[in-house]
JSON list of C-alpha atoms in Angstrom, two decimals:
[
{"chain": "N", "resi": 13, "resn": "MET", "atom": "CA", "xyz": [-40.71, -28.44, -17.67]},
{"chain": "N", "resi": 14, "resn": "ARG", "atom": "CA", "xyz": [-40.35, -27.58, -14.00]},
{"chain": "N", "resi": 15, "resn": "ARG", "atom": "CA", "xyz": [-37.43, -28.83, -12.01]},
{"chain": "N", "resi": 16, "resn": "PRO", "atom": "CA", "xyz": [-38.20, -30.14, -8.52]},
{"chain": "N", "resi": 17, "resn": "ARG", "atom": "CA", "xyz": [-37.02, -27.91, -5.72]},
{"chain": "N", "resi": 18, "resn": "ILE", "atom": "CA", "xyz": [-34.20, -29.27, -3.70]},
{"chain": "N", "resi": 19, "resn": "ARG", "atom": "CA", "xyz": [-34.69, -29.04, 0.03]},
{"chain": "N", "resi": 20, "resn": "THR", "atom": "CA", "xyz": [-31.58, -27.69, 1.71]},
{"chain": "N", "resi": 21, "resn": "ALA", "atom": "CA", "xyz": [-30.96, -26.82, 5.32]},
{"chain": "N", "resi": 22, "resn": "GLY", "atom": "CA", "xyz": [-32.08, -23.24, 4.67]},
{"chain": "N", "resi": 23, "resn": "ARG", "atom": "CA", "xyz": [-35.22, -24.25, 2.77]},
{"chain": "N", "resi": 24, "resn": "THR", "atom": "CA", "xyz": [-36.91, -26.59, 5.23]},
{"chain": "N", "resi": 25, "resn": "PRO", "atom": "CA", "xyz": [-40.38, -25.61, 6.46]},
{"chain": "N", "resi": 26, "resn": "ALA", "atom": "CA", "xyz": [-38.99, -25.03, 9.95]},
{"chain": "N", "resi": 27, "resn": "ALA", "atom": "CA", "xyz": [-36.25, -22.73, 8.66]},
{"chain": "N", "resi": 28, "resn": "LEU", "atom": "CA", "xyz": [-38.60, -20.80, 6.39]},
{"chain": "N", "resi": 29, "resn": "ALA", "atom": "CA", "xyz": [-41.01, -20.23, 9.26]},
{"chain": "N", "resi": 30, "resn": "GLY", "atom": "CA", "xyz": [-38.21, -19.36, 11.65]},
{"chain": "N", "resi": 31, "resn": "ALA", "atom": "CA", "xyz": [-39.26, -22.21, 13.92]},
{"chain": "N", "resi": 32, "resn": "GLY", "atom": "CA", "xyz": [-37.20, -24.73, 15.74]},
{"chain": "N", "resi": 33, "resn": "PRO", "atom": "CA", "xyz": [-37.89, -27.09, 18.60]},
{"chain": "N", "resi": 34, "resn": "GLY", "atom": "CA", "xyz": [-36.90, -26.03, 22.06]},
{"chain": "N", "resi": 35, "resn": "PRO", "atom": "CA", "xyz": [-34.73, -28.20, 24.27]},
{"chain": "N", "resi": 36, "resn": "ALA", "atom": "CA", "xyz": [-35.82, -31.81, 24.80]},
{"chain": "N", "resi": 37, "resn": "PHE", "atom": "CA", "xyz": [-37.29, -32.91, 28.10]},
{"chain": "N", "resi": 38, "resn": "GLU", "atom": "CA", "xyz": [-38.10, -36.24, 29.70]},
{"chain": "N", "resi": 39, "resn": "ILE", "atom": "CA", "xyz": [-41.36, -38.11, 30.25]},
{"chain": "N", "resi": 40, "resn": "THR", "atom": "CA", "xyz": [-41.68, -41.66, 31.51]},
{"chain": "N", "resi": 41, "resn": "PHE", "atom": "CA", "xyz": [-43.47, -44.61, 29.94]},
{"chain": "N", "resi": 42, "resn": "ASP", "atom": "CA", "xyz": [-43.99, -47.67, 32.15]},
{"chain": "N", "resi": 43, "resn": "GLY", "atom": "CA", "xyz": [-41.04, -46.53, 34.27]},
{"chain": "N", "resi": 44, "resn": "ARG", "atom": "CA", "xyz": [-38.57, -45.95, 31.44]},
{"chain": "N", "resi": 45, "resn": "PRO", "atom": "CA", "xyz": [-37.41, -42.48, 30.39]},
{"chain": "N", "resi": 46, "resn": "VAL", "atom": "CA", "xyz": [-38.56, -41.18, 27.01]},
{"chain": "N", "resi": 47, "resn": "ARG", "atom": "CA", "xyz": [-37.22, -38.05, 25.31]},
{"chain": "N", "resi": 48, "resn": "ALA", "atom": "CA", "xyz": [-39.83, -35.57, 24.06]},
{"chain": "N", "resi": 49, "resn": "LEU", "atom": "CA", "xyz": [-39.72, -32.22, 22.28]},
{"chain": "N", "resi": 50, "resn": "PRO", "atom": "CA", "xyz": [-41.87, -29.16, 22.96]},
{"chain": "N", "resi": 51, "resn": "GLY", "atom": "CA", "xyz": [-45.10, -29.32, 20.96]},
{"chain": "N", "resi": 52, "resn": "GLN", "atom": "CA", "xyz": [-44.87, -33.07, 20.45]},
{"chain": "N", "resi": 53, "resn": "SER", "atom": "CA", "xyz": [-47.88, -35.21, 21.35]},
{"chain": "N", "resi": 54, "resn": "ILE", "atom": "CA", "xyz": [-47.42, -38.09, 23.75]},
{"chain": "N", "resi": 55, "resn": "ALA", "atom": "CA", "xyz": [-48.06, -40.51, 20.87]},
{"chain": "N", "resi": 56, "resn": "ALA", "atom": "CA", "xyz": [-45.36, -38.84, 18.73]},
{"chain": "N", "resi": 57, "resn": "ALA", "atom": "CA", "xyz": [-42.86, -39.01, 21.59]},
{"chain": "N", "resi": 58, "resn": "LEU", "atom": "CA", "xyz": [-43.63, -42.70, 22.12]},
{"chain": "N", "resi": 59, "resn": "TRP", "atom": "CA", "xyz": [-43.32, -43.41, 18.38]},
{"chain": "N", "resi": 60, "resn": "ALA", "atom": "CA", "xyz": [-39.96, -41.62, 18.32]},
{"chain": "N", "resi": 61, "resn": "ALA", "atom": "CA", "xyz": [-38.83, -43.91, 21.16]},
{"chain": "N", "resi": 62, "resn": "SER", "atom": "CA", "xyz": [-39.93, -46.99, 19.13]},
{"chain": "N", "resi": 63, "resn": "VAL", "atom": "CA", "xyz": [-42.95, -47.64, 21.36]},
{"chain": "N", "resi": 64, "resn": "LEU", "atom": "CA", "xyz": [-45.78, -48.68, 19.05]},
{"chain": "N", "resi": 65, "resn": "THR", "atom": "CA", "xyz": [-48.39, -50.01, 21.49]},
{"chain": "N", "resi": 66, "resn": "TRP", "atom": "CA", "xyz": [-49.46, -48.73, 24.89]},
{"chain": "N", "resi": 67, "resn": "ARG", "atom": "CA", "xyz": [-52.84, -50.27, 25.59]},
{"chain": "N", "resi": 68, "resn": "THR", "atom": "CA", "xyz": [-54.75, -53.52, 25.22]},
{"chain": "N", "resi": 69, "resn": "THR", "atom": "CA", "xyz": [-58.37, -53.99, 24.20]},
{"chain": "N", "resi": 70, "resn": "ARG", "atom": "CA", "xyz": [-61.05, -54.84, 26.76]},
{"chain": "N", "resi": 71, "resn": "VAL", "atom": "CA", "xyz": [-62.30, -58.07, 25.20]},
{"chain": "N", "resi": 72, "resn": "ASN", "atom": "CA", "xyz": [-59.34, -59.93, 23.72]},
{"chain": "N", "resi": 73, "resn": "GLY", "atom": "CA", "xyz": [-56.38, -58.03, 25.17]},
{"chain": "N", "resi": 74, "resn": "ARG", "atom": "CA", "xyz": [-55.03, -57.12, 21.74]},
{"chain": "N", "resi": 75, "resn": "PRO", "atom": "CA", "xyz": [-52.30, -54.45, 21.57]},
{"chain": "N", "resi": 76, "resn": "ARG", "atom": "CA", "xyz": [-53.16, -50.97, 20.35]},
{"chain": "N", "resi": 77, "resn": "GLY", "atom": "CA", "xyz": [-51.33, -47.69, 19.80]},
{"chain": "N", "resi": 78, "resn": "ALA", "atom": "CA", "xyz": [-51.99, -44.72, 17.57]},
{"chain": "N", "resi": 79, "resn": "PHE", "atom": "CA", "xyz": [-54.08, -45.47, 14.49]},
{"chain": "N", "resi": 80, "resn": "CYS", "atom": "CA", "xyz": [-55.68, -42.33, 13.08]},
{"chain": "N", "resi": 81, "resn": "GLY", "atom": "CA", "xyz": [-53.48, -39.76, 14.85]},
{"chain": "N", "resi": 82, "resn": "ILE", "atom": "CA", "xyz": [-56.30, -37.17, 14.99]},
{"chain": "N", "resi": 83, "resn": "GLY", "atom": "CA", "xyz": [-58.37, -38.32, 17.97]},
{"chain": "N", "resi": 84, "resn": "SER", "atom": "CA", "xyz": [-61.20, -40.02, 16.10]},
{"chain": "N", "resi": 85, "resn": "CYS", "atom": "CA", "xyz": [-60.57, -43.70, 16.74]},
{"chain": "N", "resi": 86, "resn": "PHE", "atom": "CA", "xyz": [-59.64, -43.93, 20.46]},
{"chain": "N", "resi": 87, "resn": "ASP", "atom": "CA", "xyz": [-56.97, -46.59, 19.79]},
{"chain": "N", "resi": 88, "resn": "CYS", "atom": "CA", "xyz": [-54.31, -44.40, 21.44]},
{"chain": "N", "resi": 89, "resn": "LEU", "atom": "CA", "xyz": [-55.85, -44.32, 24.92]},
{"chain": "N", "resi": 90, "resn": "ALA", "atom": "CA", "xyz": [-53.28, -44.29, 27.71]},
{"chain": "N", "resi": 91, "resn": "THR", "atom": "CA", "xyz": [-53.14, -43.56, 31.42]},
{"chain": "N", "resi": 92, "resn": "VAL", "atom": "CA", "xyz": [-51.42, -40.19, 31.81]},
{"chain": "N", "resi": 93, "resn": "ASN", "atom": "CA", "xyz": [-50.48, -38.91, 35.26]},
{"chain": "N", "resi": 94, "resn": "GLY", "atom": "CA", "xyz": [-52.93, -41.37, 36.84]},
{"chain": "N", "resi": 95, "resn": "GLN", "atom": "CA", "xyz": [-55.87, -40.42, 34.60]},
{"chain": "N", "resi": 96, "resn": "PRO", "atom": "CA", "xyz": [-57.07, -43.27, 32.37]},
{"chain": "N", "resi": 97, "resn": "ASN", "atom": "CA", "xyz": [-58.52, -43.02, 28.85]},
{"chain": "N", "resi": 98, "resn": "ARG", "atom": "CA", "xyz": [-56.46, -40.04, 27.69]},
{"chain": "N", "resi": 99, "resn": "ARG", "atom": "CA", "xyz": [-55.95, -39.79, 23.91]},
{"chain": "N", "resi": 100, "resn": "ALA", "atom": "CA", "xyz": [-52.16, -39.79, 23.50]},
{"chain": "N", "resi": 101, "resn": "CYS", "atom": "CA", "xyz": [-52.36, -38.46, 19.94]},
{"chain": "N", "resi": 102, "resn": "LEU", "atom": "CA", "xyz": [-54.05, -35.24, 21.09]},
{"chain": "N", "resi": 103, "resn": "LEU", "atom": "CA", "xyz": [-52.36, -34.66, 24.43]},
{"chain": "N", "resi": 104, "resn": "PRO", "atom": "CA", "xyz": [-49.15, -32.59, 24.31]},
{"chain": "N", "resi": 105, "resn": "ALA", "atom": "CA", "xyz": [-46.23, -34.10, 26.19]},
{"chain": "N", "resi": 106, "resn": "ARG", "atom": "CA", "xyz": [-45.16, -32.05, 29.20]},
{"chain": "N", "resi": 107, "resn": "PRO", "atom": "CA", "xyz": [-41.98, -32.36, 31.26]},
{"chain": "N", "resi": 108, "resn": "GLY", "atom": "CA", "xyz": [-42.37, -35.00, 33.94]},
{"chain": "N", "resi": 109, "resn": "ASP", "atom": "CA", "xyz": [-45.49, -36.66, 32.50]},
{"chain": "N", "resi": 110, "resn": "VAL", "atom": "CA", "xyz": [-45.94, -40.25, 33.63]},
{"chain": "N", "resi": 111, "resn": "ILE", "atom": "CA", "xyz": [-47.55, -42.48, 31.02]},
{"chain": "N", "resi": 112, "resn": "THR", "atom": "CA", "xyz": [-48.50, -46.06, 31.78]},
{"chain": "N", "resi": 113, "resn": "SER", "atom": "CA", "xyz": [-49.86, -48.79, 29.55]},
{"chain": "N", "resi": 114, "resn": "GLN", "atom": "CA", "xyz": [-53.60, -49.14, 29.83]},
{"chain": "N", "resi": 115, "resn": "GLU", "atom": "CA", "xyz": [-55.32, -52.49, 30.08]},
{"chain": "N", "resi": 116, "resn": "GLY", "atom": "CA", "xyz": [-58.96, -52.76, 29.05]},
{"chain": "N", "resi": 117, "resn": "ASP", "atom": "CA", "xyz": [-61.08, -49.81, 30.14]},
{"chain": "N", "resi": 118, "resn": "GLY", "atom": "CA", "xyz": [-58.27, -48.35, 32.24]},
{"chain": "N", "resi": 119, "resn": "HIS", "atom": "CA", "xyz": [-60.08, -48.59, 35.56]},
{"chain": "N", "resi": 120, "resn": "ALA", "atom": "CA", "xyz": [-58.84, -51.99, 36.78]},
{"chain": "N", "resi": 121, "resn": "GLY", "atom": "CA", "xyz": [-56.00, -50.73, 38.99]},
{"chain": "N", "resi": 122, "resn": "LEU", "atom": "CA", "xyz": [-57.64, -47.52, 40.19]},
{"chain": "N", "resi": 123, "resn": "VAL", "atom": "CA", "xyz": [-59.23, -46.98, 43.59]},
{"chain": "N", "resi": 124, "resn": "ARG", "atom": "CA", "xyz": [-62.85, -45.96, 43.08]}
]
C-alpha cells in the first residue's frame, strides 16, 4: 500500500520548479488599490482581494464575475484601462492597470 506524499516547503510545485512570484505590485479596481502578483490574471487578483463580481448583465443588471476561468463564457468582462469588454480571466495584471466595473455592454459611459 502506498503512503501519500507529504507536501513540505521544499516539495511544493513552485519549489520543485525553482519558481517563485516576483514582488507584488498595485492595480486599481473602481478606485481602490488591489495587490497583484506577476503572472496573475486580473480575475485572480480581484478574487484574492475578495472581489467576486465586476460587471452587470445588459438585460437585468445581474452581477457577474469569473465563471469558467478560461475565456469561454465572457462572464468576466471588465473595463481595463478604458477599454470595455476585456476578459479579466485571460488578461495578465500589469502594474498600474485601472479596472472598472462594467455595466451592460460596457459602452454606456464612453465617448463614441
